[in-house]
Tab-separated table of C-alpha atoms and ligand atoms in Angstrom:
chain	number	residue	atom	x	y	z
A	711	MET	CA	-189.545	215.363	-56.886
A	712	GLN	CA	-190.542	217.165	-53.698
A	713	PRO	CA	-189.257	216.051	-50.252
A	714	SER	CA	-192.877	215.372	-49.265
A	715	PHE	CA	-193.003	212.568	-51.869
A	716	TRP	CA	-190.259	210.667	-50.043
A	717	HIS	CA	-191.506	211.497	-46.538
A	718	GLU	CA	-194.937	210.092	-47.451
A	719	LYS	CA	-193.338	206.926	-48.842
A	720	TRP	CA	-191.361	206.366	-45.639
A	721	ASP	CA	-194.355	207.213	-43.398
A	722	ALA	CA	-196.448	204.615	-45.255
A	723	GLN	CA	-193.464	202.230	-45.508
A	724	GLN	CA	-194.053	202.051	-49.267
A	725	ILE	CA	-190.377	201.393	-49.857
A	726	GLY	CA	-190.292	198.937	-52.735
A	727	PHE	CA	-186.812	200.225	-53.612
A	728	HIS	CA	-185.405	198.822	-50.354
A	729	LEU	CA	-183.704	195.445	-50.788
A	730	SER	CA	-183.808	192.881	-48.013
A	731	ALA	CA	-180.322	191.663	-48.942
A	732	VAL	CA	-177.080	193.239	-50.069
A	733	ASN	CA	-177.148	194.183	-53.763
A	734	PRO	CA	-175.330	191.395	-55.675
A	735	LEU	CA	-173.907	193.947	-58.130
A	736	LEU	CA	-172.187	195.733	-55.242
A	737	VAL	CA	-170.664	192.457	-54.057
A	738	LYS	CA	-169.539	191.568	-57.587
A	739	TYR	CA	-168.120	194.882	-58.745
A	740	TRP	CA	-166.925	196.698	-55.605
A	741	PRO	CA	-163.535	194.869	-55.610
A	742	GLN	CA	-162.802	196.462	-59.003
A	743	LEU	CA	-162.447	199.838	-57.266
A	744	GLU	CA	-159.366	198.466	-55.439
A	745	LEU	CA	-159.860	200.675	-52.403
A	746	ASP	CA	-157.936	200.738	-49.172
A	747	THR	CA	-159.750	198.801	-46.482
A	748	ASN	CA	-160.281	201.884	-44.321
A	749	ALA	CA	-161.478	204.143	-47.165
A	750	GLN	CA	-164.344	206.539	-46.372
A	751	VAL	CA	-167.285	205.871	-48.697
A	752	PHE	CA	-170.034	208.411	-49.389
A	753	VAL	CA	-173.491	206.881	-49.911
A	754	PRO	CA	-175.865	209.569	-51.225
A	755	LEU	CA	-179.619	209.071	-50.699
A	756	CYS	CA	-178.781	206.021	-48.637
A	757	GLY	CA	-182.209	205.113	-47.252
A	758	LYS	CA	-181.704	202.216	-44.854
A	759	SER	CA	-179.742	200.205	-47.385
A	760	LEU	CA	-178.032	197.040	-46.193
A	761	ASP	CA	-175.351	197.845	-48.741
A	762	MET	CA	-173.906	200.157	-46.068
A	763	CYS	CA	-173.453	197.109	-43.817
A	764	PHE	CA	-171.605	195.296	-46.599
A	765	LEU	CA	-169.334	198.292	-47.109
A	766	ALA	CA	-168.671	198.531	-43.369
A	767	GLU	CA	-167.846	194.810	-43.318
A	768	GLN	CA	-165.121	195.519	-45.905
A	769	GLY	CA	-163.538	197.787	-43.270
A	770	HIS	CA	-164.738	201.028	-44.848
A	771	HIS	CA	-166.114	204.047	-43.024
A	772	ILE	CA	-169.522	205.041	-44.338
A	773	LEU	CA	-170.843	208.547	-44.695
A	774	GLY	CA	-174.470	208.478	-45.802
A	775	CYS	CA	-176.967	211.203	-46.572
A	776	GLU	CA	-180.705	210.594	-46.248
A	777	LEU	CA	-183.610	213.028	-46.170
A	778	ASN	CA	-185.985	211.035	-43.999
A	779	GLU	CA	-185.356	210.622	-40.283
A	780	LEU	CA	-187.437	207.436	-39.925
A	781	ALA	CA	-185.277	205.768	-42.581
A	782	VAL	CA	-182.140	206.615	-40.634
A	783	GLN	CA	-183.624	205.490	-37.318
A	784	GLN	CA	-184.710	202.211	-38.924
A	785	PHE	CA	-181.237	201.628	-40.363
A	786	TYR	CA	-179.570	201.771	-36.949
A	787	ARG	CA	-182.334	199.964	-35.043
A	788	GLU	CA	-182.855	197.130	-37.553
A	789	ASN	CA	-179.116	196.460	-37.634
A	790	SER	CA	-178.832	196.653	-33.822
A	791	LEU	CA	-176.340	199.503	-34.017
A	792	PRO	CA	-176.284	201.851	-31.020
A	793	PHE	CA	-176.058	205.440	-32.266
A	794	GLU	CA	-175.477	209.001	-31.140
A	795	VAL	CA	-177.061	212.069	-32.679
A	796	SER	CA	-175.500	215.504	-32.996
A	797	ARG	CA	-176.400	218.596	-35.003
A	798	THR	CA	-174.550	220.324	-37.802
A	799	ALA	CA	-175.847	223.576	-39.284
A	800	GLU	CA	-178.311	221.912	-41.651
A	801	HIS	CA	-178.415	218.235	-40.687
A	802	GLN	CA	-178.751	215.782	-37.859
A	803	ARG	CA	-175.682	213.575	-37.800
A	804	PHE	CA	-176.353	210.015	-36.694
A	805	HIS	CA	-173.209	208.175	-35.781
A	806	THR	CA	-171.961	204.760	-34.793
A	807	GLU	CA	-168.427	203.437	-34.975
A	808	GLN	CA	-168.206	202.980	-38.758
A	809	VAL	CA	-171.409	204.509	-40.109
A	810	SER	CA	-172.373	208.187	-40.002
A	811	ILE	CA	-175.529	209.397	-41.713
A	812	TYR	CA	-176.317	213.044	-42.342
A	813	GLN	CA	-180.092	213.269	-42.125
A	814	GLY	CA	-181.345	216.074	-44.318
A	815	ASP	CA	-181.192	217.401	-47.862
A	816	ILE	CA	-178.145	216.452	-49.921
A	817	PHE	CA	-178.263	219.894	-51.510
A	818	SER	CA	-177.498	221.555	-48.170
A	819	LEU	CA	-174.596	219.219	-47.392
A	820	ASP	CA	-171.213	220.929	-47.471
A	821	ALA	CA	-168.124	219.483	-49.149
A	822	SER	CA	-166.137	220.318	-46.001
A	823	GLU	CA	-167.941	217.411	-44.281
A	824	MET	CA	-166.273	214.865	-46.566
A	825	LEU	CA	-162.719	215.963	-47.093
A	826	ASN	CA	-161.537	212.433	-46.207
A	827	THR	CA	-163.872	210.652	-48.626
A	828	THR	CA	-162.175	208.662	-51.389
A	829	ALA	CA	-165.091	206.602	-52.697
A	830	PHE	CA	-168.834	206.644	-53.277
A	831	TYR	CA	-171.702	204.294	-54.033
A	832	ASP	CA	-174.847	205.375	-55.869
A	833	ARG	CA	-177.608	202.795	-56.062
A	834	ALA	CA	-181.115	204.159	-56.648
A	835	ALA	CA	-179.928	207.738	-56.085
A	836	LEU	CA	-179.284	209.141	-59.598
A	837	ILE	CA	-182.291	207.212	-60.893
A	838	ALA	CA	-184.474	208.603	-58.092
A	839	TRP	CA	-184.483	212.039	-59.758
A	840	PRO	CA	-186.715	213.058	-62.672
A	841	GLU	CA	-184.768	214.321	-65.662
A	842	GLU	CA	-185.210	218.008	-64.766
A	843	MET	CA	-183.486	217.485	-61.381
A	844	ARG	CA	-181.017	214.771	-62.300
A	845	LEU	CA	-178.189	216.975	-63.518
A	846	ALA	CA	-178.389	219.191	-60.419
A	847	TYR	CA	-177.987	216.068	-58.282
A	848	ALA	CA	-175.070	214.794	-60.384
A	849	ASN	CA	-173.362	218.179	-60.089
A	850	GLN	CA	-173.893	218.219	-56.316
A	851	LEU	CA	-172.379	214.720	-56.061
A	852	ALA	CA	-169.356	215.942	-58.044
A	853	ASN	CA	-169.156	219.056	-55.868
A	854	LEU	CA	-169.208	217.043	-52.634
A	855	ILE	CA	-166.650	214.323	-53.316
A	856	PRO	CA	-162.931	215.105	-53.467
A	857	ASP	CA	-160.997	214.842	-56.735
A	858	ASN	CA	-159.938	211.313	-57.741
A	859	SER	CA	-162.640	209.668	-55.640
A	860	VAL	CA	-163.885	206.471	-57.278
A	861	GLY	CA	-167.353	205.035	-57.104
A	862	LEU	CA	-169.903	202.589	-58.385
A	863	LEU	CA	-173.057	203.887	-60.024
A	864	ILE	CA	-175.948	201.513	-60.726
A	865	THR	CA	-178.622	202.661	-63.177
A	866	LEU	CA	-181.773	201.354	-64.822
A	867	ASP	CA	-182.900	202.078	-68.360
A	868	TYR	CA	-186.255	201.338	-69.994
A	869	PRO	CA	-188.695	203.142	-72.307
A	870	GLN	CA	-189.740	205.973	-69.974
A	871	ALA	CA	-193.037	206.478	-71.818
A	872	GLU	CA	-194.139	202.991	-70.748
A	873	LEU	CA	-193.934	203.581	-66.966
A	874	ASN	CA	-193.760	206.505	-64.569
A	875	GLY	CA	-190.722	206.788	-62.296
A	876	PRO	CA	-189.212	206.597	-59.826
A	877	PRO	CA	-187.051	204.779	-60.618
A	878	PHE	CA	-186.480	206.921	-63.688
A	879	ALA	CA	-184.840	205.612	-66.841
A	880	VAL	CA	-181.261	206.817	-67.302
A	881	SER	CA	-179.641	205.921	-70.599
A	882	ASP	CA	-175.988	205.388	-71.338
A	883	ASP	CA	-176.240	208.384	-73.675
A	884	TRP	CA	-177.419	210.558	-70.750
A	885	ILE	CA	-174.541	209.339	-68.594
A	886	GLN	CA	-171.953	210.037	-71.276
A	887	ALA	CA	-173.412	213.446	-72.175
A	888	ASN	CA	-173.864	214.729	-68.631
A	889	LEU	CA	-171.267	213.096	-66.404
A	890	ALA	CA	-168.172	213.157	-68.615
A	891	ALA	CA	-167.261	216.728	-67.652
A	892	ASN	CA	-166.738	215.724	-64.002
A	893	PHE	CA	-166.111	211.996	-64.153
A	894	LYS	CA	-164.090	209.430	-66.050
A	895	ILE	CA	-166.718	206.850	-66.976
A	896	GLU	CA	-166.260	203.090	-67.442
A	897	ARG	CA	-169.276	200.858	-67.969
A	898	LEU	CA	-168.572	197.558	-66.199
A	899	ALA	CA	-171.840	195.774	-67.004
A	900	CYS	CA	-175.196	196.096	-68.725
A	901	GLU	CA	-177.678	193.304	-68.096
A	902	ASP	CA	-181.240	192.494	-69.145
A	903	VAL	CA	-183.120	192.434	-65.818
A	904	LEU	CA	-186.746	192.557	-67.001
A	905	ALA	CA	-187.599	189.062	-65.789
A	906	ASP	CA	-186.335	189.919	-62.278
A	907	ASN	CA	-188.651	192.947	-61.920
A	908	PRO	CA	-192.319	191.915	-61.646
A	909	ARG	CA	-193.582	195.523	-61.500
A	910	PHE	CA	-192.097	196.208	-64.935
A	911	VAL	CA	-193.346	192.892	-66.335
A	912	LYS	CA	-196.860	193.552	-65.003
A	913	LYS	CA	-196.911	196.994	-66.646
A	914	GLN	CA	-195.763	195.400	-69.904
A	915	VAL	CA	-192.586	197.441	-70.120
A	916	SER	CA	-190.892	196.120	-73.235
A	917	TRP	CA	-187.304	196.052	-71.953
A	918	LEU	CA	-185.303	196.872	-68.828
A	919	THR	CA	-181.550	196.956	-68.401
A	920	GLU	CA	-179.389	197.556	-65.366
A	921	SER	CA	-175.922	199.041	-65.802
A	922	VAL	CA	-172.961	199.313	-63.493
A	923	TYR	CA	-170.447	202.108	-63.957
A	924	LYS	CA	-167.123	202.834	-62.380
A	925	LEU	CA	-166.824	206.604	-62.055
A	926	THR	CA	-163.679	208.495	-61.155
A	927	ARG	CA	-163.983	212.147	-60.117
A	928	LYS	CA	-161.732	214.120	-62.413
A	929	GLY	CA	-159.084	216.264	-60.734
B	1487	SAM	C1	-185.059	205.290	-54.252
B	1487	SAM	S1	-184.583	205.534	-52.596
B	1487	SAM	C2	-183.005	204.686	-52.570
B	1487	SAM	C3	-182.471	204.424	-51.192
B	1487	SAM	C4	-181.164	203.577	-51.157
B	1487	SAM	N1	-180.130	204.134	-52.002
B	1487	SAM	C5	-181.425	202.144	-51.520
B	1487	SAM	O1	-180.765	201.624	-52.434
B	1487	SAM	O2	-182.285	201.511	-50.872
B	1487	SAM	C6	-184.122	207.241	-52.592
B	1487	SAM	C7	-183.866	207.797	-51.204
B	1487	SAM	O3	-183.416	209.137	-51.311
B	1487	SAM	C8	-183.958	209.906	-50.255
B	1487	SAM	N2	-183.916	211.306	-50.717
B	1487	SAM	C9	-184.759	211.876	-51.611
B	1487	SAM	N3	-184.428	213.162	-51.805
B	1487	SAM	C10	-183.357	213.418	-51.018
B	1487	SAM	C11	-182.546	214.575	-50.770
B	1487	SAM	N4	-182.827	215.742	-51.368
B	1487	SAM	N5	-181.521	214.476	-49.915
B	1487	SAM	C12	-181.249	213.292	-49.283
B	1487	SAM	N6	-181.967	212.162	-49.476
B	1487	SAM	C13	-183.006	212.224	-50.326
B	1487	SAM	C14	-185.345	209.323	-50.054
B	1487	SAM	O4	-185.887	209.588	-48.775
B	1487	SAM	C15	-185.100	207.843	-50.306
B	1487	SAM	O5	-184.823	207.149	-49.101
Protein backbone atom coordinates (compact mmCIF):
# COMPACT_ATOMS: atom_id res chain seq x y z
CA MET A 1 0.00 0.00 0.00
CA GLN A 2 1.85 3.07 -1.26
CA PRO A 3 1.40 6.52 0.37
CA SER A 4 0.05 7.77 -2.97
CA PHE A 5 -2.96 5.44 -2.57
CA TRP A 6 -4.03 7.27 0.59
CA HIS A 7 -3.14 10.75 -0.68
CA GLU A 8 -5.34 10.16 -3.74
CA LYS A 9 -8.21 8.98 -1.53
CA TRP A 10 -8.00 12.10 0.63
CA ASP A 11 -7.60 14.42 -2.39
CA ALA A 12 -10.77 12.93 -3.92
CA GLN A 13 -12.46 12.72 -0.50
CA GLN A 14 -13.14 9.03 -1.17
CA ILE A 15 -13.04 8.29 2.54
CA GLY A 16 -15.69 5.65 3.06
CA PHE A 17 -13.78 4.46 6.14
CA HIS A 18 -14.51 7.75 7.94
CA LEU A 19 -17.46 7.52 10.33
CA SER A 20 -19.69 10.52 10.89
CA ALA A 21 -20.21 9.50 14.53
CA VAL A 22 -18.09 8.05 17.30
CA ASN A 23 -17.56 4.30 16.89
CA PRO A 24 -20.06 2.55 19.21
CA LEU A 25 -17.52 -0.21 19.94
CA LEU A 26 -15.13 2.41 21.33
CA VAL A 27 -17.86 3.79 23.58
CA LYS A 28 -18.83 0.30 24.74
CA TYR A 29 -15.42 -1.23 25.35
CA TRP A 30 -13.08 1.66 26.23
CA PRO A 31 -14.12 1.62 29.93
CA GLN A 32 -12.76 -1.94 30.17
CA LEU A 33 -9.23 -0.53 29.83
CA GLU A 34 -9.71 1.23 33.21
CA LEU A 35 -7.37 4.08 32.35
CA ASP A 36 -6.56 7.17 34.32
CA THR A 37 -8.57 10.13 33.08
CA ASN A 38 -5.47 12.03 31.96
CA ALA A 39 -3.82 9.07 30.19
CA GLN A 40 -2.04 9.80 26.89
CA VAL A 41 -3.56 7.72 24.09
CA PHE A 42 -1.76 6.96 20.82
CA VAL A 43 -4.05 6.78 17.78
CA PRO A 44 -2.09 5.37 14.82
CA LEU A 45 -3.33 6.15 11.29
CA CYS A 46 -5.91 8.43 12.86
CA GLY A 47 -7.39 10.08 9.77
CA LYS A 48 -9.86 12.70 10.99
CA SER A 49 -11.64 10.25 13.26
CA LEU A 50 -14.22 11.62 15.67
CA ASP A 51 -13.11 8.86 18.01
CA MET A 52 -10.28 11.23 19.00
CA CYS A 53 -12.92 13.71 20.20
CA PHE A 54 -14.56 11.01 22.30
CA LEU A 55 -11.21 10.10 23.83
CA ALA A 56 -10.45 13.76 24.56
CA GLU A 57 -13.88 14.10 26.19
CA GLN A 58 -12.86 11.30 28.60
CA GLY A 59 -10.05 13.63 29.73
CA HIS A 60 -7.32 11.84 27.79
CA HIS A 61 -4.51 13.46 25.84
CA ILE A 62 -4.42 12.26 22.25
CA LEU A 63 -1.33 11.66 20.18
CA GLY A 64 -2.30 10.78 16.62
CA CYS A 65 -0.27 9.91 13.55
CA GLU A 66 -1.64 10.50 10.06
CA LEU A 67 0.10 10.52 6.69
CA ASN A 68 -2.14 13.00 4.89
CA GLU A 69 -2.03 16.70 5.73
CA LEU A 70 -5.54 17.46 4.42
CA ALA A 71 -6.95 14.84 6.80
CA VAL A 72 -5.25 16.52 9.74
CA GLN A 73 -6.34 20.01 8.67
CA GLN A 74 -9.92 18.77 8.28
CA PHE A 75 -9.87 17.19 11.74
CA TYR A 76 -9.03 20.47 13.45
CA ARG A 77 -11.19 22.69 11.23
CA GLU A 78 -14.31 20.48 11.26
CA ASN A 79 -14.16 20.25 15.05
CA SER A 80 -13.53 24.00 15.42
CA LEU A 81 -10.24 23.41 17.21
CA PRO A 82 -7.64 26.17 16.85
CA PHE A 83 -4.24 24.60 16.23
CA GLU A 84 -0.54 25.37 16.05
CA VAL A 85 1.94 23.65 13.77
CA SER A 86 5.58 22.94 14.52
CA ARG A 87 8.19 20.71 12.88
CA THR A 88 9.99 17.67 14.20
CA ALA A 89 12.72 15.98 12.16
CA GLU A 90 10.33 13.92 10.05
CA HIS A 91 6.83 15.21 10.79
CA GLN A 92 4.66 18.26 11.11
CA ARG A 93 3.19 18.34 14.60
CA PHE A 94 -0.30 19.80 14.77
CA HIS A 95 -1.31 20.69 18.27
CA THR A 96 -4.26 21.91 20.28
CA GLU A 97 -4.79 21.65 24.01
CA GLN A 98 -5.57 17.92 24.19
CA VAL A 99 -4.92 16.62 20.68
CA SER A 100 -1.54 16.45 18.93
CA ILE A 101 -1.23 14.82 15.53
CA TYR A 102 2.08 13.91 13.93
CA GLN A 103 1.50 14.32 10.21
CA GLY A 104 3.73 11.96 8.29
CA ASP A 105 4.70 8.31 8.01
CA ILE A 106 4.23 6.17 11.12
CA PHE A 107 7.39 4.29 10.18
CA SER A 108 9.50 7.42 10.68
CA LEU A 109 7.94 8.24 14.06
CA ASP A 110 10.33 7.81 16.97
CA ALA A 111 9.43 6.09 20.24
CA SER A 112 10.99 9.04 22.11
CA GLU A 113 7.94 11.11 21.05
CA MET A 114 5.61 8.97 23.16
CA LEU A 115 7.39 8.15 26.36
CA ASN A 116 4.31 9.28 28.33
CA THR A 117 1.83 7.17 26.36
CA THR A 118 -0.01 4.50 28.36
CA ALA A 119 -2.78 3.55 25.92
CA PHE A 120 -3.61 3.19 22.25
CA TYR A 121 -6.59 2.81 19.94
CA ASP A 122 -6.40 1.07 16.57
CA ARG A 123 -9.53 1.27 14.45
CA ALA A 124 -9.02 0.76 10.71
CA ALA A 125 -5.23 0.93 11.09
CA LEU A 126 -4.08 -2.72 11.28
CA ILE A 127 -6.74 -3.67 8.73
CA ALA A 128 -5.58 -0.88 6.40
CA TRP A 129 -2.42 -2.85 5.57
CA PRO A 130 -2.20 -5.71 3.06
CA GLU A 131 -0.85 -8.91 4.57
CA GLU A 132 2.72 -8.32 3.35
CA MET A 133 2.93 -5.01 5.27
CA ARG A 134 0.73 -5.82 8.25
CA LEU A 135 3.37 -7.39 10.47
CA ALA A 136 5.78 -4.50 9.89
CA TYR A 137 3.05 -2.11 11.06
CA ALA A 138 2.24 -4.26 14.10
CA ASN A 139 5.93 -4.37 15.03
CA GLN A 140 6.23 -0.59 14.64
CA LEU A 141 3.19 -0.11 16.90
CA ALA A 142 4.83 -2.36 19.50
CA ASN A 143 8.12 -0.49 19.09
CA LEU A 144 6.47 2.91 19.60
CA ILE A 145 4.32 2.33 22.67
CA PRO A 146 5.87 1.90 26.12
CA ASP A 147 5.71 -1.44 27.94
CA ASN A 148 2.41 -2.18 29.72
CA SER A 149 0.44 0.21 27.52
CA VAL A 150 -3.10 -1.06 26.96
CA GLY A 151 -5.23 -0.56 23.91
CA LEU A 152 -8.29 -1.47 21.92
CA LEU A 153 -7.88 -3.03 18.50
CA ILE A 154 -10.88 -3.35 16.18
CA THR A 155 -10.59 -5.74 13.23
CA LEU A 156 -12.71 -7.08 10.39
CA ASP A 157 -12.61 -10.59 9.01
CA TYR A 158 -14.22 -11.96 5.84
CA PRO A 159 -13.23 -14.28 2.98
CA GLN A 160 -10.47 -12.16 1.42
CA ALA A 161 -10.88 -13.85 -1.97
CA GLU A 162 -14.40 -12.41 -2.23
CA LEU A 163 -13.40 -8.71 -2.03
CA ASN A 164 -10.29 -6.60 -2.42
CA GLY A 165 -9.12 -4.54 0.56
CA PRO A 166 -8.73 -2.15 2.16
CA PRO A 167 -10.11 -2.90 4.64
CA PHE A 168 -8.21 -6.18 4.61
CA ALA A 169 -9.44 -9.29 6.39
CA VAL A 170 -7.54 -10.06 9.59
CA SER A 171 -8.39 -13.35 11.25
CA ASP A 172 -8.19 -14.25 14.90
CA ASP A 173 -5.57 -16.83 13.91
CA TRP A 174 -3.42 -14.05 12.38
CA ILE A 175 -3.77 -11.96 15.53
CA GLN A 176 -2.80 -14.84 17.80
CA ALA A 177 0.11 -15.95 15.59
CA ASN A 178 1.61 -12.52 15.00
CA LEU A 179 0.81 -10.31 17.97
CA ALA A 180 1.32 -12.69 20.89
CA ALA A 181 5.08 -12.10 21.02
CA ASN A 182 4.59 -8.42 21.89
CA PHE A 183 1.09 -8.27 23.32
CA LYS A 184 -1.15 -10.04 25.79
CA ILE A 185 -4.32 -10.57 23.77
CA GLU A 186 -7.92 -10.73 25.03
CA ARG A 187 -10.79 -10.88 22.57
CA LEU A 188 -13.67 -8.86 24.05
CA ALA A 189 -16.19 -9.31 21.23
CA CYS A 190 -16.78 -10.86 17.83
CA GLU A 191 -19.97 -9.84 16.05
CA ASP A 192 -21.63 -10.61 12.72
CA VAL A 193 -21.76 -7.19 11.02
CA LEU A 194 -22.55 -8.17 7.42
CA ALA A 195 -26.01 -6.60 7.40
CA ASP A 196 -24.55 -3.26 8.57
CA ASN A 197 -22.08 -3.04 5.66
CA PRO A 198 -23.85 -2.46 2.32
CA ARG A 199 -20.60 -2.57 0.30
CA PHE A 200 -19.96 -6.13 1.47
CA VAL A 201 -23.59 -7.16 0.94
CA LYS A 202 -23.58 -5.69 -2.59
CA LYS A 203 -20.41 -7.63 -3.46
CA GLN A 204 -22.04 -10.79 -2.10
CA VAL A 205 -19.39 -11.37 0.53
CA SER A 206 -20.62 -14.45 2.36
CA TRP A 207 -19.78 -13.37 5.92
CA LEU A 208 -18.23 -10.45 7.80
CA THR A 209 -17.29 -10.25 11.45
CA GLU A 210 -15.94 -7.41 13.54
CA SER A 211 -13.78 -8.18 16.57
CA VAL A 212 -12.65 -6.08 19.48
CA TYR A 213 -9.43 -6.93 21.29
CA LYS A 214 -7.85 -5.62 24.43
CA LEU A 215 -4.09 -5.65 23.90
CA THR A 216 -1.48 -5.11 26.57
CA ARG A 217 2.10 -4.39 25.51
CA LYS A 218 4.28 -6.98 27.18
CA GLY A 219 7.10 -5.65 29.34
C1 LIG B 1 -8.54 3.27 6.70
S1 LIG B 1 -8.04 4.87 7.17
C2 LIG B 1 -8.51 4.88 8.90
C3 LIG B 1 -8.51 6.24 9.52
C4 LIG B 1 -9.05 6.28 10.99
N1 LIG B 1 -8.37 5.33 11.84
C5 LIG B 1 -10.53 6.06 11.04
O1 LIG B 1 -10.99 5.16 11.76
O2 LIG B 1 -11.27 6.81 10.36
C6 LIG B 1 -6.28 4.69 7.24
C7 LIG B 1 -5.54 6.01 7.42
O3 LIG B 1 -4.15 5.75 7.55
C8 LIG B 1 -3.42 6.76 6.89
N2 LIG B 1 -2.10 6.18 6.61
C9 LIG B 1 -1.82 5.28 5.63
N3 LIG B 1 -0.52 4.96 5.66
C10 LIG B 1 0.04 5.65 6.67
C11 LIG B 1 1.37 5.75 7.22
N4 LIG B 1 2.38 5.07 6.66
N5 LIG B 1 1.58 6.55 8.27
C12 LIG B 1 0.55 7.27 8.82
N6 LIG B 1 -0.72 7.22 8.36
C13 LIG B 1 -0.97 6.43 7.31
C14 LIG B 1 -4.27 7.10 5.68
O4 LIG B 1 -4.00 8.38 5.14
C15 LIG B 1 -5.68 6.96 6.24
O5 LIG B 1 -6.17 8.21 6.70
